[in-house]
Short mmCIF file of C-alpha atoms in Angstrom, two decimals:
data_model
loop_
_atom_site.label_atom_id
_atom_site.label_comp_id
_atom_site.label_asym_id
_atom_site.label_seq_id
_atom_site.Cartn_x
_atom_site.Cartn_y
_atom_site.Cartn_z
CA MET A 1418 -40.12 -24.43 24.57
CA ILE A 1419 -36.83 -22.55 24.18
CA LYS A 1420 -36.75 -21.71 27.89
CA ARG A 1421 -37.35 -25.36 28.65
CA PHE A 1422 -34.41 -26.35 26.48
CA LEU A 1423 -31.87 -23.76 27.59
CA PRO A 1424 -30.63 -25.55 30.73
CA VAL A 1425 -30.19 -28.75 28.76
CA ILE A 1426 -28.36 -27.02 25.92
CA ALA A 1427 -26.10 -25.32 28.44
CA ALA A 1428 -25.41 -28.66 30.06
CA LEU A 1429 -24.66 -30.33 26.76
CA ALA A 1430 -22.28 -27.57 25.80
CA LEU A 1431 -20.16 -28.65 28.74
CA ILE A 1432 -20.29 -32.32 27.81
CA ALA A 1433 -18.07 -31.86 24.76
CA SER A 1434 -15.00 -31.39 26.92
CA GLY A 1435 -15.70 -34.68 28.64
CA CYS A 1436 -16.55 -36.80 25.67
CA ALA A 1437 -13.19 -38.51 25.51
CA GLY A 1438 -14.04 -39.83 28.95
CA ASP A 1439 -17.45 -40.84 27.68
CA ASP A 1440 -15.75 -42.85 24.95
CA SER A 1441 -13.64 -44.80 27.40
CA ALA A 1442 -16.73 -45.36 29.51
CA ASN A 1443 -18.77 -46.43 26.49
CA GLU A 1444 -20.79 -43.20 26.07
CA THR A 1445 -18.85 -42.42 22.97
CA ALA A 1446 -20.33 -40.57 20.20
CA ASN A 1447 -19.20 -41.21 16.75
CA SER A 1448 -20.17 -43.61 14.17
CA THR A 1449 -20.79 -43.66 10.72
CA ALA A 1450 -19.55 -43.18 7.35
CA THR A 1451 -16.82 -45.60 6.62
CA THR A 1452 -17.66 -46.73 3.14
CA ALA A 1453 -16.76 -50.26 3.94
CA THR A 1454 -15.12 -51.89 1.00
CA THR A 1455 -15.25 -55.61 0.61
CA ALA A 1456 -13.47 -57.30 3.45
CA THR A 1457 -13.18 -60.65 5.01
CA THR A 1458 -16.08 -60.96 7.42
CA ALA A 1459 -15.47 -62.95 10.57
CA THR A 1460 -19.19 -63.37 11.13
CA THR A 1461 -20.69 -66.51 9.73
CA ALA A 1462 -24.38 -66.61 8.92
CA THR A 1463 -26.39 -67.67 11.92
CA THR A 1464 -29.04 -70.28 11.46
CA ALA A 1465 -31.94 -71.10 13.69
CA THR A 1466 -34.92 -73.37 14.09
CA THR A 1467 -38.25 -72.39 12.58
CA ASP A 1468 -39.59 -71.10 15.89
CA GLY A 1469 -36.86 -68.46 16.01
CA SER A 1470 -34.59 -70.27 18.48
CA VAL A 1471 -31.09 -71.54 17.96
CA ASP A 1472 -31.36 -74.31 20.51
CA ALA A 1473 -34.65 -74.31 22.38
CA GLY A 1474 -33.99 -73.55 26.03
CA THR A 1475 -31.79 -71.32 28.14
CA LEU A 1476 -28.06 -71.13 27.46
CA LYS A 1477 -26.13 -73.15 30.03
CA ARG A 1478 -23.96 -70.16 31.00
CA TYR A 1479 -27.06 -68.24 32.12
CA SER A 1480 -29.28 -71.07 33.35
CA LYS A 1481 -28.41 -70.69 37.04
CA TYR A 1482 -28.18 -66.90 37.08
CA THR A 1483 -30.07 -65.19 39.92
CA PRO A 1484 -31.40 -61.74 38.93
CA GLN A 1485 -30.31 -58.92 41.20
CA GLN A 1486 -32.84 -56.26 40.18
CA TYR A 1487 -34.71 -57.63 37.16
CA ALA A 1488 -36.66 -60.64 38.42
CA GLY A 1489 -39.90 -61.07 36.51
CA THR A 1490 -41.10 -57.65 35.32
CA ASN A 1491 -39.33 -55.71 38.08
CA ASN A 1492 -37.49 -52.62 36.80
CA TRP A 1493 -38.39 -53.15 33.17
CA LEU A 1494 -39.60 -50.10 31.27
CA CYS A 1495 -40.97 -52.44 28.60
CA HIS A 1496 -41.54 -56.16 29.05
CA PRO A 1497 -43.82 -58.52 27.10
CA ASP A 1498 -45.35 -59.83 30.34
CA ALA A 1499 -46.36 -56.36 31.55
CA ASP A 1500 -48.92 -53.80 30.39
CA ASP A 1501 -46.64 -50.87 29.67
CA LEU A 1502 -45.90 -47.88 27.45
CA CYS A 1503 -44.59 -50.06 24.61
CA ASP A 1504 -47.91 -51.82 24.15
CA ASP A 1505 -50.23 -49.40 22.34
CA ASP A 1506 -50.99 -45.92 20.98
CA MET A 1507 -48.26 -46.07 18.34
CA ASP A 1508 -50.36 -45.23 15.27
CA ALA A 1509 -48.83 -42.75 12.83
CA THR A 1510 -50.10 -40.39 10.17
CA GLN A 1511 -48.41 -40.39 6.79
CA VAL A 1512 -48.09 -36.75 5.73
CA ASN A 1513 -47.43 -36.44 2.01
CA ALA A 1514 -45.79 -33.47 0.36
CA ASP A 1515 -49.12 -32.24 -1.03
CA GLY A 1516 -50.60 -32.17 2.49
CA SER A 1517 -52.73 -35.27 2.07
CA THR A 1518 -52.68 -37.66 5.02
CA LYS A 1519 -53.30 -41.32 5.77
CA VAL A 1520 -53.33 -43.10 9.12
CA ILE A 1521 -50.82 -45.95 9.41
CA PRO A 1522 -52.10 -48.27 12.15
CA TRP A 1523 -49.64 -49.99 14.47
CA THR A 1524 -50.28 -53.59 15.42
CA PRO A 1525 -47.95 -55.48 17.77
CA ALA A 1526 -46.87 -58.92 16.65
CA LYS A 1527 -48.85 -61.73 18.26
CA ASN A 1528 -46.08 -64.29 17.90
CA ALA A 1529 -42.90 -62.33 17.33
CA PRO A 1530 -40.12 -64.68 16.17
CA VAL A 1531 -37.31 -62.75 17.92
CA ASP A 1532 -36.74 -60.39 20.84
CA CYS A 1533 -35.41 -56.82 21.05
CA PHE A 1534 -33.25 -55.68 23.97
CA TYR A 1535 -33.12 -51.86 24.14
CA VAL A 1536 -31.01 -49.43 26.18
CA TYR A 1537 -32.09 -45.79 26.15
CA PRO A 1538 -29.79 -42.74 25.80
CA THR A 1539 -28.71 -40.18 28.37
CA ILE A 1540 -32.09 -38.78 29.31
CA SER A 1541 -32.38 -38.58 33.10
CA ALA A 1542 -32.63 -35.20 34.80
CA ASP A 1543 -32.20 -36.80 38.24
CA PRO A 1544 -29.67 -35.06 40.51
CA GLY A 1545 -26.34 -36.75 41.08
CA SER A 1546 -24.17 -38.85 38.81
CA ASN A 1547 -26.55 -41.81 38.51
CA SER A 1548 -30.30 -41.93 38.08
CA ASP A 1549 -32.64 -43.88 40.32
CA LEU A 1550 -34.75 -46.82 39.17
CA ASN A 1551 -37.98 -44.83 38.98
CA PRO A 1552 -38.48 -43.99 35.30
CA SER A 1553 -40.27 -40.86 34.15
CA PRO A 1554 -42.86 -41.19 31.36
CA GLU A 1555 -41.58 -37.86 30.00
CA GLN A 1556 -37.92 -38.93 30.02
CA GLU A 1557 -37.06 -42.63 29.86
CA GLY A 1558 -40.58 -43.51 28.74
CA TYR A 1559 -40.65 -40.90 26.00
CA ALA A 1560 -37.30 -42.09 24.63
CA ALA A 1561 -38.48 -45.70 24.55
CA ARG A 1562 -41.69 -44.84 22.72
CA ASN A 1563 -39.72 -42.97 20.07
CA GLN A 1564 -36.83 -45.41 19.74
CA VAL A 1565 -38.01 -48.97 20.30
CA ALA A 1566 -41.76 -49.39 20.95
CA ARG A 1567 -42.52 -49.40 17.22
CA LEU A 1568 -40.40 -52.54 16.89
CA GLY A 1569 -43.14 -54.36 18.77
CA GLU A 1570 -44.38 -55.20 15.27
CA GLN A 1571 -41.17 -57.20 14.77
CA CYS A 1572 -40.13 -58.48 18.20
CA ARG A 1573 -40.91 -58.84 21.87
CA VAL A 1574 -39.49 -55.68 23.47
CA PHE A 1575 -37.36 -55.77 26.62
CA ALA A 1576 -36.17 -52.38 27.92
CA PRO A 1577 -34.56 -52.30 31.38
CA VAL A 1578 -34.64 -49.26 33.63
CA TYR A 1579 -31.03 -48.67 34.68
CA ARG A 1580 -29.07 -46.29 36.89
CA GLN A 1581 -27.63 -44.45 33.95
CA VAL A 1582 -25.16 -41.60 34.14
CA THR A 1583 -27.44 -38.57 34.24
CA LEU A 1584 -27.21 -35.28 32.38
CA ALA A 1585 -25.84 -33.83 35.60
CA GLY A 1586 -23.32 -36.66 35.78
CA LEU A 1587 -22.12 -35.98 32.25
CA THR A 1588 -21.62 -32.27 32.86
CA GLY A 1589 -19.83 -33.09 36.10
CA LYS A 1590 -17.60 -35.62 34.35
CA ALA A 1591 -18.91 -38.73 36.06
CA SER A 1592 -16.36 -41.03 37.67
CA PRO A 1593 -15.54 -44.50 36.33
CA ASP A 1594 -17.56 -45.90 39.24
CA ALA A 1595 -20.66 -44.08 37.99
CA TRP A 1596 -20.25 -45.65 34.56
CA ASP A 1597 -19.73 -49.06 36.14
CA ILE A 1598 -22.95 -48.69 38.14
CA ALA A 1599 -24.83 -48.07 34.90
CA TYR A 1600 -23.18 -50.95 33.07
CA ASP A 1601 -23.61 -53.37 35.96
CA ASP A 1602 -27.36 -52.77 35.75
CA ILE A 1603 -27.38 -53.50 32.01
CA LEU A 1604 -25.31 -56.64 32.56
CA ASP A 1605 -27.72 -57.80 35.28
CA ALA A 1606 -30.69 -57.04 33.02
CA TRP A 1607 -29.11 -58.96 30.13
CA LYS A 1608 -28.29 -62.01 32.22
CA SER A 1609 -31.74 -61.88 33.84
CA TYR A 1610 -33.37 -61.73 30.40
CA MET A 1611 -31.25 -64.61 29.11
CA ALA A 1612 -32.01 -66.71 32.22
CA GLN A 1613 -35.72 -65.94 32.53
CA ALA A 1614 -37.16 -65.07 29.13
CA ASN A 1615 -34.90 -65.78 26.16
CA ASP A 1616 -35.55 -69.54 25.92
CA GLY A 1617 -33.22 -69.91 22.95
CA ARG A 1618 -34.66 -67.05 20.87
CA GLY A 1619 -32.72 -64.71 18.63
CA VAL A 1620 -32.27 -61.17 19.89
CA VAL A 1621 -31.82 -57.72 18.34
CA LEU A 1622 -29.80 -55.25 20.42
CA ILE A 1623 -30.68 -51.57 20.01
CA GLY A 1624 -29.29 -48.56 21.84
CA HIS A 1625 -28.65 -44.87 21.37
CA SER A 1626 -25.88 -42.64 22.72
CA GLN A 1627 -25.13 -43.84 26.29
CA GLY A 1628 -27.33 -46.83 25.52
CA ALA A 1629 -25.21 -47.66 22.46
CA GLY A 1630 -22.09 -47.39 24.60
CA MET A 1631 -23.53 -49.77 27.18
CA LEU A 1632 -24.45 -52.29 24.50
CA LYS A 1633 -21.05 -51.96 22.85
CA ARG A 1634 -19.41 -52.96 26.11
CA LEU A 1635 -21.92 -55.79 26.56
CA ILE A 1636 -21.10 -57.08 23.07
CA GLU A 1637 -17.36 -56.80 23.73
CA GLU A 1638 -17.57 -58.71 27.02
CA GLU A 1639 -20.53 -61.09 26.68
CA VAL A 1640 -21.45 -61.61 23.04
CA ASP A 1641 -18.47 -61.26 20.72
CA PRO A 1642 -16.08 -63.60 22.60
CA ASN A 1643 -18.62 -66.40 23.17
CA ASP A 1644 -19.83 -68.57 20.31
CA ASP A 1645 -22.94 -69.71 22.17
CA VAL A 1646 -24.11 -66.17 22.95
CA ARG A 1647 -23.08 -64.86 19.54
CA SER A 1648 -25.28 -67.48 17.89
CA HIS A 1649 -28.33 -65.72 19.39
CA LEU A 1650 -27.50 -62.32 17.85
CA VAL A 1651 -29.91 -61.37 15.07
CA SER A 1652 -28.31 -57.90 14.75
CA ALA A 1653 -27.22 -54.89 16.79
CA TYR A 1654 -28.22 -51.26 16.17
CA LEU A 1655 -25.78 -48.88 17.85
CA ALA A 1656 -26.80 -45.30 17.06
CA GLY A 1657 -24.82 -42.26 18.13
CA GLY A 1658 -21.98 -44.37 19.49
CA SER A 1659 -18.86 -45.43 17.64
CA VAL A 1660 -17.83 -48.90 16.55
CA ALA A 1661 -14.20 -48.79 15.45
CA VAL A 1662 -13.12 -50.85 12.44
CA PRO A 1663 -9.83 -50.87 10.50
CA LYS A 1664 -10.01 -48.55 7.51
CA GLY A 1665 -11.68 -50.32 4.60
CA LYS A 1666 -12.67 -53.35 6.69
CA LEU A 1667 -15.91 -54.62 8.21
CA VAL A 1668 -14.49 -56.29 11.30
CA GLY A 1669 -11.41 -56.39 13.50
CA GLY A 1670 -11.59 -53.25 15.63
CA ASP A 1671 -13.85 -53.14 18.67
CA PHE A 1672 -15.28 -56.55 17.83
CA LYS A 1673 -13.17 -59.50 16.75
CA HIS A 1674 -15.94 -61.66 15.32
CA ILE A 1675 -19.02 -59.50 14.76
CA ALA A 1676 -18.80 -57.46 11.57
CA LEU A 1677 -20.59 -54.42 10.25
CA CYS A 1678 -23.67 -55.39 8.24
CA SER A 1679 -23.12 -55.18 4.48
CA LYS A 1680 -26.34 -56.55 2.99
CA ALA A 1681 -30.00 -56.77 3.91
CA ASP A 1682 -30.25 -60.54 4.28
CA GLU A 1683 -27.37 -60.88 6.75
CA ALA A 1684 -27.74 -61.78 10.42
CA GLY A 1685 -25.34 -61.59 13.35
CA CYS A 1686 -23.91 -58.19 12.36
CA VAL A 1687 -23.86 -54.56 13.54
CA VAL A 1688 -25.54 -51.44 12.14
CA THR A 1689 -23.98 -48.22 13.46
CA TRP A 1690 -24.32 -44.56 12.49
CA SER A 1691 -24.46 -40.91 13.63
CA THR A 1692 -26.27 -38.23 11.66
CA PHE A 1693 -25.24 -34.81 10.37
CA ARG A 1694 -26.95 -32.55 7.84
CA SER A 1695 -25.57 -32.36 4.34
CA THR A 1696 -25.41 -28.60 4.89
CA ALA A 1697 -23.49 -29.00 8.18
CA PRO A 1698 -21.00 -31.87 8.01
CA PRO A 1699 -18.92 -32.75 11.10
CA PRO A 1700 -16.46 -29.97 12.00
CA ASP A 1701 -12.91 -30.79 13.07
CA ASP A 1702 -14.02 -30.90 16.71
CA ALA A 1703 -17.10 -33.04 16.08
CA ILE A 1704 -18.13 -35.26 18.98
CA PHE A 1705 -19.54 -37.93 16.70
CA GLY A 1706 -18.30 -39.75 13.63
CA ARG A 1707 -14.74 -40.17 14.86
CA THR A 1708 -12.51 -42.57 16.76
CA THR A 1709 -9.19 -41.80 18.42
CA GLU A 1710 -7.72 -45.25 17.79
CA ALA A 1711 -4.80 -45.30 15.37
CA GLY A 1712 -5.59 -46.93 12.05
CA MET A 1713 -9.29 -47.13 12.85
CA ARG A 1714 -12.38 -45.43 11.48
CA ALA A 1715 -15.86 -45.04 12.95
CA GLY A 1716 -18.07 -47.53 11.16
CA CYS A 1717 -21.12 -46.38 9.24
CA VAL A 1718 -23.98 -48.51 8.00
CA SER A 1719 -27.19 -46.81 6.94
CA PRO A 1720 -30.21 -48.71 8.28
CA ALA A 1721 -32.04 -47.62 5.13
CA LYS A 1722 -29.64 -49.35 2.81
CA LEU A 1723 -27.29 -51.91 4.24
CA ALA A 1724 -24.66 -51.15 1.61
CA SER A 1725 -23.40 -47.96 -0.01
CA GLY A 1726 -25.51 -45.35 -1.75
CA SER A 1727 -28.21 -42.81 -0.94
CA THR A 1728 -31.88 -43.52 -0.48
CA ASN A 1729 -35.00 -41.90 0.91
CA LEU A 1730 -35.36 -42.49 4.64
CA HIS A 1731 -38.44 -43.86 6.36
CA GLY A 1732 -38.58 -42.00 9.63
CA PHE A 1733 -41.16 -41.68 12.39
CA PHE A 1734 -41.32 -38.46 14.39
CA PRO A 1735 -43.46 -37.15 17.25
CA ALA A 1736 -46.61 -35.50 15.90
CA ASP A 1737 -45.68 -32.39 17.88
CA ARG A 1738 -42.77 -30.87 15.96
CA SER A 1739 -41.53 -29.09 19.09
CA ALA A 1740 -41.02 -32.35 21.02
CA THR A 1741 -37.63 -34.11 21.30
CA ILE A 1742 -36.32 -37.06 23.29
CA LEU A 1743 -34.12 -34.68 25.29
CA ALA A 1744 -36.76 -32.12 26.16
CA GLY A 1745 -39.24 -34.94 26.76
CA GLY A 1746 -42.94 -34.72 26.18
CA GLN A 1747 -46.31 -36.40 26.19
CA ALA A 1748 -47.60 -38.67 23.47
CA GLY A 1749 -49.99 -37.09 21.02
CA PRO A 1750 -50.31 -34.24 18.53
CA PRO A 1751 -50.23 -30.59 19.62
CA ALA A 1752 -53.31 -29.50 21.56
CA THR A 1753 -53.52 -26.38 19.40
CA PRO A 1754 -52.01 -27.07 15.96
CA THR A 1755 -50.05 -24.24 14.37
CA VAL A 1756 -47.72 -24.00 11.39
CA GLU A 1757 -44.81 -23.97 13.86
CA ASN A 1758 -45.70 -27.10 15.84
CA SER A 1759 -47.37 -29.20 13.10
CA TRP A 1760 -46.00 -31.18 10.18
CA VAL A 1761 -48.70 -29.93 7.83
CA ASP A 1762 -50.43 -26.57 7.59
CA PRO A 1763 -53.51 -26.98 9.85
CA LYS A 1764 -55.59 -25.31 7.14
CA VAL A 1765 -54.80 -28.25 4.87
CA GLY A 1766 -54.60 -31.28 7.14
CA VAL A 1767 -54.88 -32.41 10.74
CA VAL A 1768 -52.85 -35.08 12.50
CA ASP A 1769 -54.65 -37.03 15.26
CA THR A 1770 -52.02 -39.72 15.94
CA PRO A 1771 -48.97 -39.59 18.26
CA PHE A 1772 -46.51 -39.98 15.39
CA VAL A 1773 -46.02 -38.98 11.77
CA THR A 1774 -44.06 -40.38 8.85
CA LEU A 1775 -43.00 -38.08 6.02
CA PRO A 1776 -42.34 -39.81 2.66
CA GLY A 1777 -39.54 -38.22 0.66
CA LEU A 1778 -38.72 -35.45 3.14
CA THR A 1779 -35.31 -36.87 4.07
CA SER A 1780 -32.68 -38.95 2.30
CA GLY A 1781 -29.33 -40.18 3.53
CA ALA A 1782 -26.08 -41.94 2.75
CA CYS A 1783 -22.85 -42.63 4.60
CA ALA A 1784 -20.17 -40.04 3.91
CA SER A 1785 -16.59 -39.50 5.03
CA ASN A 1786 -13.70 -37.07 5.04
CA ASP A 1787 -10.13 -37.28 6.34
CA SER A 1788 -11.18 -37.58 9.97
CA ALA A 1789 -14.86 -38.43 10.26
CA ASP A 1790 -17.51 -40.85 9.05
CA TRP A 1791 -21.23 -40.12 9.32
CA LEU A 1792 -24.71 -40.69 7.92
CA GLU A 1793 -25.31 -37.56 5.85
CA ILE A 1794 -28.89 -36.34 5.90
CA THR A 1795 -30.45 -34.26 3.12
CA VAL A 1796 -33.76 -32.55 3.86
CA ASN A 1797 -35.87 -32.23 0.72
CA GLY A 1798 -38.32 -29.57 1.81
CA ASP A 1799 -40.35 -27.55 -0.66
CA PRO A 1800 -41.59 -24.11 0.46
CA ALA A 1801 -44.32 -24.33 -2.16
CA ASP A 1802 -46.11 -27.28 -0.53
CA PRO A 1803 -48.11 -27.30 2.75
CA ARG A 1804 -45.89 -29.85 4.50
CA ALA A 1805 -43.13 -28.75 6.89
CA ASP A 1806 -39.86 -28.07 5.09
CA ASN A 1807 -37.41 -29.02 7.82
CA ILE A 1808 -36.79 -31.29 10.79
CA GLY A 1809 -35.43 -30.61 14.26
CA GLY A 1810 -32.86 -32.56 16.22
CA ASP A 1811 -29.87 -30.20 16.08
CA LEU A 1812 -27.94 -29.28 19.21
CA SER A 1813 -24.70 -27.81 17.91
CA PRO A 1814 -22.39 -28.30 14.92
CA GLN A 1815 -20.36 -30.77 16.99
CA TRP A 1816 -23.43 -32.86 17.91
CA GLY A 1817 -25.15 -32.85 14.53
CA LEU A 1818 -28.63 -34.39 14.43
CA HIS A 1819 -27.93 -36.57 17.47
CA LEU A 1820 -31.44 -36.21 18.91
CA VAL A 1821 -33.05 -37.82 15.85
CA ASP A 1822 -30.43 -40.48 15.03
CA ILE A 1823 -33.08 -43.18 15.41
CA SER A 1824 -36.27 -41.27 14.52
CA LEU A 1825 -34.86 -40.51 11.06
CA VAL A 1826 -34.61 -44.22 10.22
CA MET A 1827 -37.12 -45.93 12.52
CA GLY A 1828 -39.15 -47.41 9.66
CA ASP A 1829 -35.95 -48.50 7.93
CA ILE A 1830 -34.86 -50.31 11.09
CA GLN A 1831 -38.17 -52.17 11.08
CA THR A 1832 -37.65 -53.26 7.48
CA ALA A 1833 -34.06 -54.28 8.15
CA VAL A 1834 -35.01 -56.27 11.26
CA ASP A 1835 -37.64 -58.12 9.20
CA SER A 1836 -34.96 -59.10 6.65
CA GLN A 1837 -32.41 -60.03 9.31
CA THR A 1838 -34.98 -62.09 11.18
CA SER A 1839 -35.77 -64.01 8.02
CA ALA A 1840 -32.05 -64.64 7.48
CA TYR A 1841 -31.62 -65.69 11.10
CA THR A 1842 -34.55 -68.05 11.30
CA GLY A 1843 -33.79 -69.50 7.89
#
């Protein structure tokens, strides 16, 4: 496993020097712990009809759009009209501190009231600056299963394959053209979705790292400035990518109308965060949790508690402890369970599902210092019990727990989306 990871770690070590460029190209990494004090919110509560639509039918601005690459189910990693990797095999095992276990079945919604539009992080090992449109189950597919497929209980999931800037492109400091190729695909996918499938429904945007950067640009250009499009926004989850706000405010930085979420029953707002351990807060040269804009801070909203304060996190992790979204992997528990690759001592319990959830193991709250804002993660392991005492996801002090930004709070995102959907549909 370590040998498998070494080339990637070496590559990522080089990325740090290019991250300012990533920021300008929307691959920025910061986010998080501005303890947003009360502020005037420019987002008004969105209302919708009982079937989850604002105005039944396609928005006029998209009604005549001709898809370039995303007609029907073409080039969609996940699409409700296709049989794909987001459709099944998402059961999880709850592993309690005492080693007892319980299977948590996953059941996709039959009539989901809203949609989810997901953009995956930098994951492609393709050569060159941009990936192709042939997704790998171990790369793009693995990221989607860990970061959005579970939301199939809340929404119809749309996840476009796009010519993202690859790991090689990042280490080679990809040109602005490479970033534009990636964004143009996301813009085409968005317009294709709105023209072909939205039909007036509310939509949740969710992205991580490069995916968060792509969605931030999409919001800036397509959603935030346009009342008609903005009225379809249930919420946006931008993990591992900064959203700048004036210090002490909820809105007015990157977005002029869409504010940071501040309560559970609020729709049309943004949740943004990046994670660092409580034992390893962001150093002065941290890649995440910062913004270079004068007078601005990187916003932080914990998906677990859409206000201030600490709470236990409801995460979902791969059943194989050695698996990560960056290293890739296959769905399922380890073929040969050991103390090192399992979440519970195999002598005490066995996990047969692809995912686990670990009540009470992690807690989190937004935190800040003079230069950074982040979601601070405390791991509450107990060496005396048979459950694993720690989590993975670290790359370097500068990157924090970037690899598990979403896994740490996946169940909390589900709960929040349920509340936001209820607020949206009224």
